[in-house]
Amino acid sequence: MKIEFAASAGAAPVLAVLAHEGRSLAGAGVQLDAATGGALSRAMNAGRFTGAKNSTQLVAGVSGCDAATIVITGAGEAGQVDDLALEAAAGAAYHAVKMSGADALAIDVSHLSAEQAARAAFAARLAGYRFLKYRTTLKPEKTPSIQTIRIVAADPKAAQKLYDAEFAPVAEAVEFSRDLVAEPANVLYPEEYARRVKGLEKLGLEVEVIGEKELARLGFRTLLAVGQGSVRDSQVVVMKWNGGAKGAQPLAFVGKGVCFDTGGISIKPAEGMEEMKWDMGGSAAVVGLMHALAGRKARANVVGVIGLVENMPDGAATRPGDVVETLSGQTVEILNTDAEGRLVLADCLWYTQERFKPKFMVDLATLTGAMIISLGLEYAGVFSNSDELAGNIGKAAPKVGENVWRMPIPEIYERHIDSPIADVKNMGNGRAGGSITAALFLQRFTNGVPWAHIDIAPTAWVKDSKNPTVPDGAVGWGVRTLDRMIRDSYEA
Ligand code: BES
Ligand code: MN
Ligand code: ZN
């Protein structure tokens, strides 16, 4: 999709203007209503459209306007346009006309700031994301027709500049993350994944790929135990962005990258197993974050560490009951080979704190089905030993339209993961508090460093999205929250 900024809508066949609750047109909509003899007001008054967020009203074929179609798009409550209402307005305008046959959509936000104009472009772009690389016979009339988004702005140059510097890098990062999550597991296995991340060196990231031999030498025995039933080699990828003060302690992000999770010997039921191609969503958030930071040249030192494995059952696979010594030296009884994410993260967390001595660690993982039972599909769970860190995540997420809820990690459940044969076992007693016992397991590998764990099992993939900037499928969840958190709380 082509994004441009201009002082007028030009020859765009579709023009979108904003309206607020109470059928109150904003900015260019007011003039357009006058120029068309009240066509916009008439259309609104004849229907149900009120200006509510994520709703639109089409007005077609009116004289006094160059565009063949006008989209009135809801920006919610009158008064100040908040960021998410603006994003919804731009996204909803795109969805209202994306299949119409029109090739360009102009969105007039000339009454708003340059930053808001850039944000409208950003939102329309995210709304327009599709993963179509394997659709070779899709008919043209089944694919979106809009090729160009033209943002009509008061100061198009200033808007373009802000878009290029601050918004496009984040959009590109979200798209990169969504692509990784959407890829099937026969294409995106650990080595191919690592190659794609290596390609991000062009952005100025340092990328180090650690293969199986070296992982074994370093002592990543638990991560390797997960991957040993697969013909694909496991990988750990370390990414560094050094945009902050020289020598300043880095922030660290760790991601679960299970490229496919069959459950291993504790195999999952066939129904729905295909969803486990997105069991690498946590790692994709970390990669997307690093992509965004490099793209917008964030003033912070950040490391990303992702553990990439495929969890398969075969003659070499880990068995239930096996005991493995983790990188930390603690031993684990692997009671259920389907509780593999925590095994991958245990070694990655320990490695990260030991090697980088970070200010804090945040891990992201599609870790437990129980998280979906706890919070439903709209919230990710945050578990943390630091009120400050959890607070900063909790402040950033709602600003970018991602929902998080803090969960407890009480000491009283520690006994549920004590093992009679090893230091810890990889599941609790039965299903009770499954997300909490998983988080408590991870905590044992943080060595007391300020840490937060975000269980994104509910949010990594969406089937009936109500958010116009998040099309169905891979969400790229976490890229925007983490980028925003760093911007708001940790940049010099
Ligand atoms: N990847 C799954 C968790 C998951 C389930 C993510 C559904 C997204 C949607 C994870 O590896 C897993 O299988 N966890 C088990 C843990 C259990 C065996 C203790 C679970 O949640 O059932
Ligand atoms: Mn599993
Ligand atoms: Zn898993």
PDB file of C-alpha atoms in Angstrom, residues 60-186:
ATOM      1  CA  ALA A  60     -22.342   8.230  -2.940  1.00  0.00           C
ATOM      2  CA  GLY A  61     -22.725  10.279  -6.061  1.00  0.00           C
ATOM      3  CA  VAL A  62     -23.259  13.735  -4.624  1.00  0.00           C
ATOM      4  CA  SER A  63     -22.648  16.863  -6.671  1.00  0.00           C
ATOM      5  CA  GLY A  64     -20.378  19.551  -5.317  1.00  0.00           C
ATOM      6  CA  CYS A  65     -17.648  17.043  -4.488  1.00  0.00           C
ATOM      7  CA  ASP A  66     -14.957  15.548  -6.751  1.00  0.00           C
ATOM      8  CA  ALA A  67     -14.912  12.172  -5.036  1.00  0.00           C
ATOM      9  CA  ALA A  68     -17.520   9.679  -6.222  1.00  0.00           C
ATOM     10  CA  THR A  69     -17.934   8.356  -2.706  1.00  0.00           C
ATOM     11  CA  ILE A  70     -17.683  10.038   0.671  1.00  0.00           C
ATOM     12  CA  VAL A  71     -17.070   7.975   3.824  1.00  0.00           C
ATOM     13  CA  ILE A  72     -18.090   9.609   7.055  1.00  0.00           C
ATOM     14  CA  THR A  73     -16.073   7.771   9.675  1.00  0.00           C
ATOM     15  CA  GLY A  74     -16.800   7.757  13.384  1.00  0.00           C
ATOM     16  CA  ALA A  75     -14.242   9.290  15.742  1.00  0.00           C
ATOM     17  CA  GLY A  76     -16.231   8.741  18.928  1.00  0.00           C
ATOM     18  CA  GLU A  77     -16.837  11.313  21.657  1.00  0.00           C
ATOM     19  CA  ALA A  78     -16.725  14.931  20.565  1.00  0.00           C
ATOM     20  CA  GLY A  79     -13.945  17.182  21.760  1.00  0.00           C
ATOM     21  CA  GLN A  80     -10.359  16.045  21.618  1.00  0.00           C
ATOM     22  CA  VAL A  81      -9.700  13.164  19.216  1.00  0.00           C
ATOM     23  CA  ASP A  82      -7.833  10.556  21.215  1.00  0.00           C
ATOM     24  CA  ASP A  83      -5.209   8.423  19.529  1.00  0.00           C
ATOM     25  CA  LEU A  84      -7.188   5.194  19.464  1.00  0.00           C
ATOM     26  CA  ALA A  85     -10.377   6.866  18.226  1.00  0.00           C
ATOM     27  CA  LEU A  86      -8.391   8.393  15.389  1.00  0.00           C
ATOM     28  CA  GLU A  87      -6.779   5.054  14.557  1.00  0.00           C
ATOM     29  CA  ALA A  88     -10.202   3.411  14.545  1.00  0.00           C
ATOM     30  CA  ALA A  89     -11.598   6.146  12.298  1.00  0.00           C
ATOM     31  CA  ALA A  90      -8.847   5.731   9.716  1.00  0.00           C
ATOM     32  CA  GLY A  91      -8.967   1.940   9.910  1.00  0.00           C
ATOM     33  CA  ALA A  92     -12.755   1.764   9.634  1.00  0.00           C
ATOM     34  CA  ALA A  93     -12.731   4.132   6.632  1.00  0.00           C
ATOM     35  CA  TYR A  94     -10.325   1.769   4.902  1.00  0.00           C
ATOM     36  CA  HIS A  95     -12.441  -1.313   5.644  1.00  0.00           C
ATOM     37  CA  ALA A  96     -15.625   0.441   4.475  1.00  0.00           C
ATOM     38  CA  VAL A  97     -14.276   0.867   0.943  1.00  0.00           C
ATOM     39  CA  LYS A  98     -11.381  -1.563   0.580  1.00  0.00           C
ATOM     40  CA  MET A  99     -13.368  -3.918  -1.715  1.00  0.00           C
ATOM     41  CA  SER A 100     -15.273  -1.170  -3.545  1.00  0.00           C
ATOM     42  CA  GLY A 101     -13.099  -1.137  -6.646  1.00  0.00           C
ATOM     43  CA  ALA A 102     -11.717   2.306  -5.881  1.00  0.00           C
ATOM     44  CA  ASP A 103      -7.946   2.425  -6.050  1.00  0.00           C
ATOM     45  CA  ALA A 104      -7.300   5.355  -3.722  1.00  0.00           C
ATOM     46  CA  LEU A 105      -8.714   6.539  -0.421  1.00  0.00           C
ATOM     47  CA  ALA A 106      -8.154  10.095   0.750  1.00  0.00           C
ATOM     48  CA  ILE A 107      -8.645  10.725   4.463  1.00  0.00           C
ATOM     49  CA  ASP A 108      -9.033  14.374   5.335  1.00  0.00           C
ATOM     50  CA  VAL A 109      -7.595  15.177   8.756  1.00  0.00           C
ATOM     51  CA  SER A 110      -6.522  18.701   7.846  1.00  0.00           C
ATOM     52  CA  HIS A 111      -8.115  20.035  11.046  1.00  0.00           C
ATOM     53  CA  LEU A 112      -5.771  17.875  13.139  1.00  0.00           C
ATOM     54  CA  SER A 113      -2.054  18.041  14.005  1.00  0.00           C
ATOM     55  CA  ALA A 114       0.780  16.693  11.871  1.00  0.00           C
ATOM     56  CA  GLU A 115       1.262  13.925  14.417  1.00  0.00           C
ATOM     57  CA  GLN A 116      -2.385  12.946  14.130  1.00  0.00           C
ATOM     58  CA  ALA A 117      -2.133  12.973  10.343  1.00  0.00           C
ATOM     59  CA  ALA A 118       0.842  10.628  10.560  1.00  0.00           C
ATOM     60  CA  ARG A 119      -1.093   8.421  12.967  1.00  0.00           C
ATOM     61  CA  ALA A 120      -4.057   8.208  10.577  1.00  0.00           C
ATOM     62  CA  ALA A 121      -1.710   6.943   7.866  1.00  0.00           C
ATOM     63  CA  PHE A 122      -0.185   4.450  10.281  1.00  0.00           C
ATOM     64  CA  ALA A 123      -3.619   3.107  11.243  1.00  0.00           C
ATOM     65  CA  ALA A 124      -4.823   2.750   7.655  1.00  0.00           C
ATOM     66  CA  ARG A 125      -1.639   0.891   6.826  1.00  0.00           C
ATOM     67  CA  LEU A 126      -2.030  -1.545   9.722  1.00  0.00           C
ATOM     68  CA  ALA A 127      -5.678  -2.036   8.752  1.00  0.00           C
ATOM     69  CA  GLY A 128      -4.578  -2.950   5.236  1.00  0.00           C
ATOM     70  CA  TYR A 129      -2.242  -5.776   6.287  1.00  0.00           C
ATOM     71  CA  ARG A 130      -2.883  -9.100   4.484  1.00  0.00           C
ATOM     72  CA  PHE A 131      -0.884 -12.329   4.315  1.00  0.00           C
ATOM     73  CA  LEU A 132      -1.522 -13.305   0.728  1.00  0.00           C
ATOM     74  CA  LYS A 133       1.792 -14.790  -0.374  1.00  0.00           C
ATOM     75  CA  TYR A 134       0.355 -18.293  -0.819  1.00  0.00           C
ATOM     76  CA  ARG A 135      -2.896 -17.209  -2.493  1.00  0.00           C
ATOM     77  CA  THR A 136      -1.962 -17.735  -6.134  1.00  0.00           C
ATOM     78  CA  THR A 137      -5.464 -18.027  -7.601  1.00  0.00           C
ATOM     79  CA  LEU A 138      -7.263 -15.291  -5.712  1.00  0.00           C
ATOM     80  CA  LYS A 139      -9.526 -13.383  -8.100  1.00  0.00           C
ATOM     81  CA  PRO A 140      -8.879  -9.635  -8.346  1.00  0.00           C
ATOM     82  CA  GLU A 141     -12.405  -8.862  -7.158  1.00  0.00           C
ATOM     83  CA  LYS A 142     -11.684 -10.803  -3.953  1.00  0.00           C
ATOM     84  CA  THR A 143      -8.631  -8.750  -3.092  1.00  0.00           C
ATOM     85  CA  PRO A 144      -8.717  -5.204  -1.721  1.00  0.00           C
ATOM     86  CA  SER A 145      -8.732  -2.581  -4.461  1.00  0.00           C
ATOM     87  CA  ILE A 146      -7.317   0.331  -2.467  1.00  0.00           C
ATOM     88  CA  GLN A 147      -3.673   0.799  -3.440  1.00  0.00           C
ATOM     89  CA  THR A 148      -3.088   4.328  -2.171  1.00  0.00           C
ATOM     90  CA  ILE A 149      -3.924   6.065   1.088  1.00  0.00           C
ATOM     91  CA  ARG A 150      -3.686   9.821   0.733  1.00  0.00           C
ATOM     92  CA  ILE A 151      -3.761  11.706   4.002  1.00  0.00           C
ATOM     93  CA  VAL A 152      -5.002  15.253   3.557  1.00  0.00           C
ATOM     94  CA  ALA A 153      -3.102  17.300   6.115  1.00  0.00           C
ATOM     95  CA  ALA A 154      -2.662  20.957   7.037  1.00  0.00           C
ATOM     96  CA  ASP A 155       1.103  20.551   6.821  1.00  0.00           C
ATOM     97  CA  PRO A 156       1.743  17.518   4.615  1.00  0.00           C
ATOM     98  CA  LYS A 157       5.535  17.885   4.800  1.00  0.00           C
ATOM     99  CA  ALA A 158       5.579  17.881   8.585  1.00  0.00           C
ATOM    100  CA  ALA A 159       3.200  14.921   8.666  1.00  0.00           C
ATOM    101  CA  GLN A 160       5.320  12.956   6.198  1.00  0.00           C
ATOM    102  CA  LYS A 161       8.433  13.635   8.223  1.00  0.00           C
ATOM    103  CA  LEU A 162       6.853  12.408  11.446  1.00  0.00           C
ATOM    104  CA  TYR A 163       5.407   9.414   9.659  1.00  0.00           C
ATOM    105  CA  ASP A 164       8.776   8.420   8.229  1.00  0.00           C
ATOM    106  CA  ALA A 165      10.665   8.896  11.488  1.00  0.00           C
ATOM    107  CA  GLU A 166       8.249   7.565  14.104  1.00  0.00           C
ATOM    108  CA  PHE A 167       5.287   5.739  12.623  1.00  0.00           C
ATOM    109  CA  ALA A 168       6.384   3.857   9.497  1.00  0.00           C
ATOM    110  CA  PRO A 169       9.170   2.041  11.414  1.00  0.00           C
ATOM    111  CA  VAL A 170       6.636   0.707  13.918  1.00  0.00           C
ATOM    112  CA  ALA A 171       4.169  -0.280  11.171  1.00  0.00           C
ATOM    113  CA  GLU A 172       6.937  -2.096   9.323  1.00  0.00           C
ATOM    114  CA  ALA A 173       7.916  -3.875  12.527  1.00  0.00           C
ATOM    115  CA  VAL A 174       4.344  -4.972  13.227  1.00  0.00           C
ATOM    116  CA  GLU A 175       4.066  -6.245   9.655  1.00  0.00           C
ATOM    117  CA  PHE A 176       7.335  -8.154   9.971  1.00  0.00           C
ATOM    118  CA  SER A 177       6.128  -9.688  13.217  1.00  0.00           C
ATOM    119  CA  ARG A 178       2.738 -10.619  11.729  1.00  0.00           C
ATOM    120  CA  ASP A 179       4.431 -12.258   8.743  1.00  0.00           C
ATOM    121  CA  LEU A 180       6.557 -14.442  11.036  1.00  0.00           C
ATOM    122  CA  VAL A 181       3.508 -15.521  13.040  1.00  0.00           C
ATOM    123  CA  ALA A 182       1.442 -16.219   9.918  1.00  0.00           C
ATOM    124  CA  GLU A 183       4.067 -18.403   8.220  1.00  0.00           C
ATOM    125  CA  PRO A 184       3.369 -22.144   8.301  1.00  0.00           C
ATOM    126  CA  ALA A 185       5.821 -24.282  10.215  1.00  0.00           C
ATOM    127  CA  ASN A 186       7.128 -26.125   7.142  1.00  0.00           C
TER     128      ASN A 186
END
